Amino acid sequence: MSAVISTDICIIGAGPVGLFAVFEAGLLKLRCHVVDALPQPGGQLSE
């Protein structure tokens, strides 16, 4: 069974721009959920 996640923003991709979007949303007190295909953040920079 899947759980319902309550967020303000869903960010697709945990690369540099996605992580910056999470940072900016946090400054605005918005709740974020990040979806990425890779197991670690950083996008292609982490490979």
JSON list of N, CA and C in Angstrom, two decimals:
[
{"chain": "A", "resi": 1, "resn": "MET", "atom": "N", "xyz": [0.85, -1.17, 0.00]},
{"chain": "A", "resi": 1, "resn": "MET", "atom": "CA", "xyz": [0.00, 0.00, 0.00]},
{"chain": "A", "resi": 1, "resn": "MET", "atom": "C", "xyz": [0.90, 1.23, 0.00]},
{"chain": "A", "resi": 2, "resn": "SER", "atom": "N", "xyz": [0.54, 2.22, -0.79]},
{"chain": "A", "resi": 2, "resn": "SER", "atom": "CA", "xyz": [1.34, 3.44, -0.84]},
{"chain": "A", "resi": 2, "resn": "SER", "atom": "C", "xyz": [0.72, 4.51, 0.07]},
{"chain": "A", "resi": 3, "resn": "ALA", "atom": "N", "xyz": [1.60, 5.30, 0.63]},
{"chain": "A", "resi": 3, "resn": "ALA", "atom": "CA", "xyz": [1.17, 6.37, 1.53]},
{"chain": "A", "resi": 3, "resn": "ALA", "atom": "C", "xyz": [0.99, 7.67, 0.75]},
{"chain": "A", "resi": 4, "resn": "VAL", "atom": "N", "xyz": [0.11, 8.51, 1.20]},
{"chain": "A", "resi": 4, "resn": "VAL", "atom": "CA", "xyz": [-0.09, 9.82, 0.60]},
{"chain": "A", "resi": 4, "resn": "VAL", "atom": "C", "xyz": [0.93, 10.77, 1.20]},
{"chain": "A", "resi": 5, "resn": "ILE", "atom": "N", "xyz": [1.65, 11.48, 0.34]},
{"chain": "A", "resi": 5, "resn": "ILE", "atom": "CA", "xyz": [2.65, 12.45, 0.78]},
{"chain": "A", "resi": 5, "resn": "ILE", "atom": "C", "xyz": [2.09, 13.85, 0.57]},
{"chain": "A", "resi": 6, "resn": "SER", "atom": "N", "xyz": [2.04, 14.63, 1.62]},
{"chain": "A", "resi": 6, "resn": "SER", "atom": "CA", "xyz": [1.52, 15.99, 1.53]},
{"chain": "A", "resi": 6, "resn": "SER", "atom": "C", "xyz": [2.69, 16.97, 1.37]},
{"chain": "A", "resi": 7, "resn": "THR", "atom": "N", "xyz": [2.80, 17.57, 0.19]},
{"chain": "A", "resi": 7, "resn": "THR", "atom": "CA", "xyz": [3.86, 18.53, -0.08]},
{"chain": "A", "resi": 7, "resn": "THR", "atom": "C", "xyz": [3.30, 19.74, -0.80]},
{"chain": "A", "resi": 8, "resn": "ASP", "atom": "N", "xyz": [4.10, 20.80, -0.83]},
{"chain": "A", "resi": 8, "resn": "ASP", "atom": "CA", "xyz": [3.75, 21.98, -1.59]},
{"chain": "A", "resi": 8, "resn": "ASP", "atom": "C", "xyz": [4.33, 21.91, -3.00]},
{"chain": "A", "resi": 9, "resn": "ILE", "atom": "N", "xyz": [5.52, 21.30, -3.12]},
{"chain": "A", "resi": 9, "resn": "ILE", "atom": "CA", "xyz": [6.24, 21.24, -4.39]},
{"chain": "A", "resi": 9, "resn": "ILE", "atom": "C", "xyz": [6.82, 19.85, -4.57]},
{"chain": "A", "resi": 10, "resn": "CYS", "atom": "N", "xyz": [6.70, 19.31, -5.78]},
{"chain": "A", "resi": 10, "resn": "CYS", "atom": "CA", "xyz": [7.38, 18.08, -6.15]},
{"chain": "A", "resi": 10, "resn": "CYS", "atom": "C", "xyz": [8.45, 18.46, -7.17]},
{"chain": "A", "resi": 11, "resn": "ILE", "atom": "N", "xyz": [9.70, 18.20, -6.84]},
{"chain": "A", "resi": 11, "resn": "ILE", "atom": "CA", "xyz": [10.82, 18.57, -7.70]},
{"chain": "A", "resi": 11, "resn": "ILE", "atom": "C", "xyz": [11.32, 17.30, -8.38]},
{"chain": "A", "resi": 12, "resn": "ILE", "atom": "N", "xyz": [11.36, 17.33, -9.71]},
{"chain": "A", "resi": 12, "resn": "ILE", "atom": "CA", "xyz": [11.83, 16.19, -10.49]},
{"chain": "A", "resi": 12, "resn": "ILE", "atom": "C", "xyz": [13.30, 16.40, -10.80]},
{"chain": "A", "resi": 13, "resn": "GLY", "atom": "N", "xyz": [14.15, 15.56, -10.24]},
{"chain": "A", "resi": 13, "resn": "GLY", "atom": "CA", "xyz": [15.59, 15.63, -10.47]},
{"chain": "A", "resi": 13, "resn": "GLY", "atom": "C", "xyz": [16.32, 16.20, -9.27]},
{"chain": "A", "resi": 14, "resn": "ALA", "atom": "N", "xyz": [17.37, 15.47, -8.84]},
{"chain": "A", "resi": 14, "resn": "ALA", "atom": "CA", "xyz": [18.16, 15.90, -7.69]},
{"chain": "A", "resi": 14, "resn": "ALA", "atom": "C", "xyz": [19.54, 16.37, -8.12]},
{"chain": "A", "resi": 15, "resn": "GLY", "atom": "N", "xyz": [19.60, 16.98, -9.30]},
{"chain": "A", "resi": 15, "resn": "GLY", "atom": "CA", "xyz": [20.85, 17.57, -9.75]},
{"chain": "A", "resi": 15, "resn": "GLY", "atom": "C", "xyz": [21.05, 18.93, -9.12]},
{"chain": "A", "resi": 16, "resn": "PRO", "atom": "N", "xyz": [22.03, 19.68, -9.60]},
{"chain": "A", "resi": 16, "resn": "PRO", "atom": "CA", "xyz": [22.32, 20.99, -9.00]},
{"chain": "A", "resi": 16, "resn": "PRO", "atom": "C", "xyz": [21.11, 21.94, -8.99]},
{"chain": "A", "resi": 17, "resn": "VAL", "atom": "N", "xyz": [20.37, 21.98, -10.07]},
{"chain": "A", "resi": 17, "resn": "VAL", "atom": "CA", "xyz": [19.22, 22.89, -10.13]},
{"chain": "A", "resi": 17, "resn": "VAL", "atom": "C", "xyz": [18.09, 22.40, -9.23]},
{"chain": "A", "resi": 18, "resn": "GLY", "atom": "N", "xyz": [17.85, 21.09, -9.19]},
{"chain": "A", "resi": 18, "resn": "GLY", "atom": "CA", "xyz": [16.83, 20.55, -8.31]},
{"chain": "A", "resi": 18, "resn": "GLY", "atom": "C", "xyz": [17.15, 20.80, -6.84]},
{"chain": "A", "resi": 19, "resn": "LEU", "atom": "N", "xyz": [18.41, 20.61, -6.47]},
{"chain": "A", "resi": 19, "resn": "LEU", "atom": "CA", "xyz": [18.81, 20.86, -5.09]},
{"chain": "A", "resi": 19, "resn": "LEU", "atom": "C", "xyz": [18.71, 22.34, -4.73]},
{"chain": "A", "resi": 20, "resn": "PHE", "atom": "N", "xyz": [19.02, 23.20, -5.69]},
{"chain": "A", "resi": 20, "resn": "PHE", "atom": "CA", "xyz": [18.87, 24.64, -5.44]},
{"chain": "A", "resi": 20, "resn": "PHE", "atom": "C", "xyz": [17.39, 25.00, -5.30]},
{"chain": "A", "resi": 21, "resn": "ALA", "atom": "N", "xyz": [16.53, 24.34, -6.07]},
{"chain": "A", "resi": 21, "resn": "ALA", "atom": "CA", "xyz": [15.09, 24.58, -5.94]},
{"chain": "A", "resi": 21, "resn": "ALA", "atom": "C", "xyz": [14.60, 24.18, -4.55]},
{"chain": "A", "resi": 22, "resn": "VAL", "atom": "N", "xyz": [15.12, 23.07, -4.02]},
{"chain": "A", "resi": 22, "resn": "VAL", "atom": "CA", "xyz": [14.77, 22.65, -2.66]},
{"chain": "A", "resi": 22, "resn": "VAL", "atom": "C", "xyz": [15.23, 23.70, -1.65]},
{"chain": "A", "resi": 23, "resn": "PHE", "atom": "N", "xyz": [16.43, 24.21, -1.83]},
{"chain": "A", "resi": 23, "resn": "PHE", "atom": "CA", "xyz": [16.96, 25.25, -0.94]},
{"chain": "A", "resi": 23, "resn": "PHE", "atom": "C", "xyz": [16.08, 26.50, -0.96]},
{"chain": "A", "resi": 24, "resn": "GLU", "atom": "N", "xyz": [15.75, 26.97, -2.16]},
{"chain": "A", "resi": 24, "resn": "GLU", "atom": "CA", "xyz": [14.91, 28.17, -2.29]},
{"chain": "A", "resi": 24, "resn": "GLU", "atom": "C", "xyz": [13.52, 27.94, -1.70]},
{"chain": "A", "resi": 25, "resn": "ALA", "atom": "N", "xyz": [12.94, 26.78, -1.95]},
{"chain": "A", "resi": 25, "resn": "ALA", "atom": "CA", "xyz": [11.62, 26.48, -1.41]},
{"chain": "A", "resi": 25, "resn": "ALA", "atom": "C", "xyz": [11.67, 26.42, 0.12]},
{"chain": "A", "resi": 26, "resn": "GLY", "atom": "N", "xyz": [12.75, 25.92, 0.67]},
{"chain": "A", "resi": 26, "resn": "GLY", "atom": "CA", "xyz": [12.91, 25.89, 2.12]},
{"chain": "A", "resi": 26, "resn": "GLY", "atom": "C", "xyz": [12.95, 27.28, 2.72]},
{"chain": "A", "resi": 27, "resn": "LEU", "atom": "N", "xyz": [13.57, 28.21, 2.01]},
{"chain": "A", "resi": 27, "resn": "LEU", "atom": "CA", "xyz": [13.59, 29.59, 2.49]},
{"chain": "A", "resi": 27, "resn": "LEU", "atom": "C", "xyz": [12.18, 30.18, 2.55]},
{"chain": "A", "resi": 28, "resn": "LEU", "atom": "N", "xyz": [11.31, 29.68, 1.67]},
{"chain": "A", "resi": 28, "resn": "LEU", "atom": "CA", "xyz": [9.92, 30.14, 1.64]},
{"chain": "A", "resi": 28, "resn": "LEU", "atom": "C", "xyz": [9.00, 29.29, 2.52]},
{"chain": "A", "resi": 29, "resn": "LYS", "atom": "N", "xyz": [9.60, 28.38, 3.30]},
{"chain": "A", "resi": 29, "resn": "LYS", "atom": "CA", "xyz": [8.86, 27.50, 4.22]},
{"chain": "A", "resi": 29, "resn": "LYS", "atom": "C", "xyz": [7.89, 26.57, 3.48]},
{"chain": "A", "resi": 30, "resn": "LEU", "atom": "N", "xyz": [8.28, 26.14, 2.26]},
{"chain": "A", "resi": 30, "resn": "LEU", "atom": "CA", "xyz": [7.46, 25.21, 1.49]},
{"chain": "A", "resi": 30, "resn": "LEU", "atom": "C", "xyz": [7.98, 23.78, 1.71]},
{"chain": "A", "resi": 31, "resn": "ARG", "atom": "N", "xyz": [7.06, 22.83, 1.74]},
{"chain": "A", "resi": 31, "resn": "ARG", "atom": "CA", "xyz": [7.44, 21.42, 1.90]},
{"chain": "A", "resi": 31, "resn": "ARG", "atom": "C", "xyz": [7.70, 20.83, 0.52]},
{"chain": "A", "resi": 32, "resn": "CYS", "atom": "N", "xyz": [8.84, 20.13, 0.38]},
{"chain": "A", "resi": 32, "resn": "CYS", "atom": "CA", "xyz": [9.26, 19.60, -0.91]},
{"chain": "A", "resi": 32, "resn": "CYS", "atom": "C", "xyz": [9.37, 18.09, -0.87]},
{"chain": "A", "resi": 33, "resn": "HIS", "atom": "N", "xyz": [9.20, 17.51, -2.04]},
{"chain": "A", "resi": 33, "resn": "HIS", "atom": "CA", "xyz": [9.49, 16.10, -2.26]},
{"chain": "A", "resi": 33, "resn": "HIS", "atom": "C", "xyz": [10.31, 16.02, -3.53]},
{"chain": "A", "resi": 34, "resn": "VAL", "atom": "N", "xyz": [11.47, 15.37, -3.46]},
{"chain": "A", "resi": 34, "resn": "VAL", "atom": "CA", "xyz": [12.37, 15.26, -4.61]},
{"chain": "A", "resi": 34, "resn": "VAL", "atom": "C", "xyz": [12.28, 13.85, -5.18]},
{"chain": "A", "resi": 35, "resn": "VAL", "atom": "N", "xyz": [12.10, 13.76, -6.50]},
{"chain": "A", "resi": 35, "resn": "VAL", "atom": "CA", "xyz": [12.04, 12.48, -7.19]},
{"chain": "A", "resi": 35, "resn": "VAL", "atom": "C", "xyz": [13.22, 12.43, -8.16]},
{"chain": "A", "resi": 36, "resn": "ASP", "atom": "N", "xyz": [14.02, 11.35, -8.06]},
{"chain": "A", "resi": 36, "resn": "ASP", "atom": "CA", "xyz": [15.17, 11.21, -8.95]},
{"chain": "A", "resi": 36, "resn": "ASP", "atom": "C", "xyz": [15.39, 9.73, -9.26]},
{"chain": "A", "resi": 37, "resn": "ALA", "atom": "N", "xyz": [15.97, 9.44, -10.40]},
{"chain": "A", "resi": 37, "resn": "ALA", "atom": "CA", "xyz": [16.24, 8.05, -10.80]},
{"chain": "A", "resi": 37, "resn": "ALA", "atom": "C", "xyz": [17.48, 7.49, -10.14]},
{"chain": "A", "resi": 38, "resn": "LEU", "atom": "N", "xyz": [18.40, 8.35, -9.75]},
{"chain": "A", "resi": 38, "resn": "LEU", "atom": "CA", "xyz": [19.65, 7.89, -9.15]},
{"chain": "A", "resi": 38, "resn": "LEU", "atom": "C", "xyz": [19.49, 7.73, -7.63]},
{"chain": "A", "resi": 39, "resn": "PRO", "atom": "N", "xyz": [20.29, 6.85, -7.02]},
{"chain": "A", "resi": 39, "resn": "PRO", "atom": "CA", "xyz": [20.15, 6.62, -5.58]},
{"chain": "A", "resi": 39, "resn": "PRO", "atom": "C", "xyz": [20.72, 7.73, -4.70]},
{"chain": "A", "resi": 40, "resn": "GLN", "atom": "N", "xyz": [21.56, 8.61, -5.24]},
{"chain": "A", "resi": 40, "resn": "GLN", "atom": "CA", "xyz": [22.15, 9.69, -4.45]},
{"chain": "A", "resi": 40, "resn": "GLN", "atom": "C", "xyz": [21.89, 11.03, -5.14]},
{"chain": "A", "resi": 41, "resn": "PRO", "atom": "N", "xyz": [21.85, 12.11, -4.37]},
{"chain": "A", "resi": 41, "resn": "PRO", "atom": "CA", "xyz": [21.66, 13.43, -4.98]},
{"chain": "A", "resi": 41, "resn": "PRO", "atom": "C", "xyz": [22.92, 13.88, -5.71]},
{"chain": "A", "resi": 42, "resn": "GLY", "atom": "N", "xyz": [22.76, 14.84, -6.60]},
{"chain": "A", "resi": 42, "resn": "GLY", "atom": "CA", "xyz": [23.90, 15.40, -7.31]},
{"chain": "A", "resi": 42, "resn": "GLY", "atom": "C", "xyz": [23.79, 15.24, -8.81]},
{"chain": "A", "resi": 43, "resn": "GLY", "atom": "N", "xyz": [22.84, 14.46, -9.26]},
{"chain": "A", "resi": 43, "resn": "GLY", "atom": "CA", "xyz": [22.65, 14.27, -10.69]},
{"chain": "A", "resi": 43, "resn": "GLY", "atom": "C", "xyz": [23.86, 13.61, -11.33]},
{"chain": "A", "resi": 44, "resn": "GLN", "atom": "N", "xyz": [24.16, 14.00, -12.55]},
{"chain": "A", "resi": 44, "resn": "GLN", "atom": "CA", "xyz": [25.28, 13.40, -13.28]},
{"chain": "A", "resi": 44, "resn": "GLN", "atom": "C", "xyz": [26.62, 13.83, -12.72]},
{"chain": "A", "resi": 45, "resn": "LEU", "atom": "N", "xyz": [26.62, 14.87, -11.90]},
{"chain": "A", "resi": 45, "resn": "LEU", "atom": "CA", "xyz": [27.88, 15.29, -11.27]},
{"chain": "A", "resi": 45, "resn": "LEU", "atom": "C", "xyz": [28.39, 14.26, -10.28]},
{"chain": "A", "resi": 46, "resn": "SER", "atom": "N", "xyz": [27.48, 13.44, -9.73]},
{"chain": "A", "resi": 46, "resn": "SER", "atom": "CA", "xyz": [27.89, 12.46, -8.72]},
{"chain": "A", "resi": 46, "resn": "SER", "atom": "C", "xyz": [28.36, 11.14, -9.33]},
{"chain": "A", "resi": 47, "resn": "GLU", "atom": "N", "xyz": [28.22, 10.99, -10.64]},
{"chain": "A", "resi": 47, "resn": "GLU", "atom": "CA", "xyz": [28.64, 9.73, -11.28]},
{"chain": "A", "resi": 47, "resn": "GLU", "atom": "C", "xyz": [30.11, 9.75, -11.61]}
]
